[in-house]
Coordinates of C-alpha atoms in Angstrom, one line a residue:
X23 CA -10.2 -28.2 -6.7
X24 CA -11.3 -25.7 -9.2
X25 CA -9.2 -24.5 -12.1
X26 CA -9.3 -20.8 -10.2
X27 CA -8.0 -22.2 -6.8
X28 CA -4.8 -23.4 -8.1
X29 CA -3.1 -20.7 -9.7
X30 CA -5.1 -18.2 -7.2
X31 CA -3.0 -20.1 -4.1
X32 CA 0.6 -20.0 -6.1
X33 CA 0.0 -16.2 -7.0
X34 CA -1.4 -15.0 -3.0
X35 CA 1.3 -17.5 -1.2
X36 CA 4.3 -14.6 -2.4
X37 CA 1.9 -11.9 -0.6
X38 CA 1.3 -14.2 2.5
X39 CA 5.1 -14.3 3.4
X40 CA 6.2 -10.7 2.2
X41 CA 3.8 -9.3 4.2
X42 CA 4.6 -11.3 7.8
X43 CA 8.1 -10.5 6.2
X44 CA 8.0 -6.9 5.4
X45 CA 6.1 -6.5 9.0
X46 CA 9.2 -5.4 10.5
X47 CA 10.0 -3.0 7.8
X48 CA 7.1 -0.7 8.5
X49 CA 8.0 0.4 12.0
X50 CA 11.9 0.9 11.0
X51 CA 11.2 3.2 7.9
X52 CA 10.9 6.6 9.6
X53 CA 13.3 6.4 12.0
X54 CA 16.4 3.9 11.4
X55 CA 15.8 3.6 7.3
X56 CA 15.5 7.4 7.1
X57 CA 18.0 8.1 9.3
X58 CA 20.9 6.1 6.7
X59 CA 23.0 8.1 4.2
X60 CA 21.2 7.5 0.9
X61 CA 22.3 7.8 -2.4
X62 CA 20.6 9.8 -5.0
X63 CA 18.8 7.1 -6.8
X64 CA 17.0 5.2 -4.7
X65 CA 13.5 4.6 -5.0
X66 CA 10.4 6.9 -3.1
X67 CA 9.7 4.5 0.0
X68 CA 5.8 4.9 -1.9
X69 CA 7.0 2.6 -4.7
X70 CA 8.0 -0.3 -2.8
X71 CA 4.6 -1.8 -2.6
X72 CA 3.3 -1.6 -5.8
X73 CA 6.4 -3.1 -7.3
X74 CA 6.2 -5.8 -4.7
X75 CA 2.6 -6.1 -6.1
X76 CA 3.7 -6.7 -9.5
X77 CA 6.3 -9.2 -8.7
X78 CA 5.1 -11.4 -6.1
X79 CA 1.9 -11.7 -8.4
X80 CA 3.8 -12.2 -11.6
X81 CA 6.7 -14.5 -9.3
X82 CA 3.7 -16.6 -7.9
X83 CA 1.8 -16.9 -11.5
X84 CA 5.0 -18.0 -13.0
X85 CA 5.6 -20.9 -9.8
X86 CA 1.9 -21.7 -10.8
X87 CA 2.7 -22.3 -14.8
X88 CA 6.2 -24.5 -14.1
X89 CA 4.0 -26.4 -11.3
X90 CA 1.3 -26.9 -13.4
X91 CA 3.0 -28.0 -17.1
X92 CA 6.1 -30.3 -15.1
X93 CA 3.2 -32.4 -13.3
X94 CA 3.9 -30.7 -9.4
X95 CA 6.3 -31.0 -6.7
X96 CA 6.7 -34.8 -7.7
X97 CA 7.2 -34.1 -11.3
X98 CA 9.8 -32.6 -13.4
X99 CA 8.8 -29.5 -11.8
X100 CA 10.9 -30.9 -8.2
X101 CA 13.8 -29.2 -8.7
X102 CA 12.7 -25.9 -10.7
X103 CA 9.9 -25.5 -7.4
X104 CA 13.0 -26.1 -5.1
X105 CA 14.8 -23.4 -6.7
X106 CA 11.6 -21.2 -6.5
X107 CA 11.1 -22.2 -2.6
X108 CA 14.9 -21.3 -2.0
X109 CA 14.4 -17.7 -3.3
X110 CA 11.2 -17.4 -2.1
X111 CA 12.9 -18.0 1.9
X112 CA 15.8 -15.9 1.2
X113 CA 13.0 -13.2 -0.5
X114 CA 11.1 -13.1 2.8
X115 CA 14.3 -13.5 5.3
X116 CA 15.5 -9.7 3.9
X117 CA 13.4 -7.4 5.3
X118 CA 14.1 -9.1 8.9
X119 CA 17.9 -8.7 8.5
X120 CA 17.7 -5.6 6.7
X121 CA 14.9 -3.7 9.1
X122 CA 14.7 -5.6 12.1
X123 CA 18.6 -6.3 12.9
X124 CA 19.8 -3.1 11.0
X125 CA 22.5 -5.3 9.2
X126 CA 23.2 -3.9 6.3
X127 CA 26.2 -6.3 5.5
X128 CA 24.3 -9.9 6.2
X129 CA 21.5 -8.3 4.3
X130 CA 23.6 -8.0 1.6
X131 CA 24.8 -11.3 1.9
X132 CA 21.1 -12.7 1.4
X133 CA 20.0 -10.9 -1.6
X134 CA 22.9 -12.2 -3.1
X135 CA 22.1 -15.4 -2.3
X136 CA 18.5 -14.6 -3.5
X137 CA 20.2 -13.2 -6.6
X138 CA 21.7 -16.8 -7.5
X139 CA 18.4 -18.4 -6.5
X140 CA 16.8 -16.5 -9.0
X141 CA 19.0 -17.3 -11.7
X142 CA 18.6 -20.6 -10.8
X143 CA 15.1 -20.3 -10.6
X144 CA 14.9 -18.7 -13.9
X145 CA 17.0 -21.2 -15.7
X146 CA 14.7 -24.3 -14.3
X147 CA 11.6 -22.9 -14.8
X148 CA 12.8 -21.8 -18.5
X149 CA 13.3 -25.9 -19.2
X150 CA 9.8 -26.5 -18.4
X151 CA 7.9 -23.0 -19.4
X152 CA 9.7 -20.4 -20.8
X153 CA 6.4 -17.6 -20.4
X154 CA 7.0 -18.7 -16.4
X155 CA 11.2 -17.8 -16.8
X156 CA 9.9 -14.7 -18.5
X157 CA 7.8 -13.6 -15.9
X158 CA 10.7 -13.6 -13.3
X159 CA 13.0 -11.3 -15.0
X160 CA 11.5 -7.7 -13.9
X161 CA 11.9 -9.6 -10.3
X162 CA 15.3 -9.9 -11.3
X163 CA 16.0 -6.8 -12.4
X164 CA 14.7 -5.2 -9.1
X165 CA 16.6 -7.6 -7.5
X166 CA 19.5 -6.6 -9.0
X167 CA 18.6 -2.7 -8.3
X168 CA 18.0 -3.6 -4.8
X169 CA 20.9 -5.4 -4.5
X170 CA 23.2 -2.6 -5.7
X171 CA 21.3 0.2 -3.4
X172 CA 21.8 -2.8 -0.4
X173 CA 25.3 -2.6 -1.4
X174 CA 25.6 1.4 -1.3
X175 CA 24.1 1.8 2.0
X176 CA 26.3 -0.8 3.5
X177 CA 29.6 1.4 2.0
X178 CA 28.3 4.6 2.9
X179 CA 27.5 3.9 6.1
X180 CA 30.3 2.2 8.2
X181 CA 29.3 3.0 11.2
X182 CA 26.2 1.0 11.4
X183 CA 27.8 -2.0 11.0
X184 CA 31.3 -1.2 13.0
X185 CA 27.9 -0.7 16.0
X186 CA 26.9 -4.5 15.7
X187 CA 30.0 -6.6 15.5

């Protein structure tokens, strides 16, 4: 395989998933996403997908590097790419809870479960390449941000949930 196929597949396989993920997303924006009490600082819906970009391209570069320098899945890289496949799953089940089922509260659950995983993540992938644990911390930091706006909807609007259970 050439040297450009590698890293190529670990940096589009993020895309591949967030996009059949974030699929639901797109029809629920203007009318059920809108339609929530938001607070003042979240994000222009338009800056979504270019800090997406970013970090799935930077998240899959990184999974590249670890995979690469601890010898693949079979290597010393097992448990750091288990860790990455974890928070990669729990990444790409959001946008289905959040947009699809409108639960605000069990998508809350899951990005702080992703949260976790990417610590974890971070903390593996440091003990085998520390540029690849560097790469994930802006995907952290959203996270984080994402997880606290996750958390304000769910407060702010009751009612939603009170709906589904």
């Amino acid at each position: 395989m050439s040297d450009y196929v590698k890293p190529a597949t670990a940096i589009i396989l993020p895309f591949v998933g967030g996009f059949a993920a974030s699929h639901s997303a797109h029809k629920n924006i203007s009318t059920w996403y809108e339609g929530l009490k938001q607070p003042s600082w979240r994000p222009p819906n338009n800056y979504f997908g270019p800090v997406w970009s970013l970090l799935y391209g930077s998240m899959g570069y990184a999974s590249y590097l670890v995979w690469r320098d601890g010898g693949g899945f079979g290597g010393d890289a097992a448990v750091s790419m288990a860790f990455y496949g974890t928070q990669l799953a729990l990444n790409w089940a959001w946008p289905p809870i959040f947009f699809g089922a409108h639960s605000l509260k069990w998508s809350l659950v899951d990005i702080v479960a992703l949260w976790g995983a990417i610590c974890g993540t971070i903390y593996n992938f440091h003990g085998i390449n520390e540029t690849a644990a560097y790469l994930l911390l802006p995907y952290l930091g959203w996270v984080t941000y994402a997880g606290a706006l996750n958390y304000r909807l769910w407060k702010d609007n009751p009612s939603i949930e009170d709906k589904k259970d």
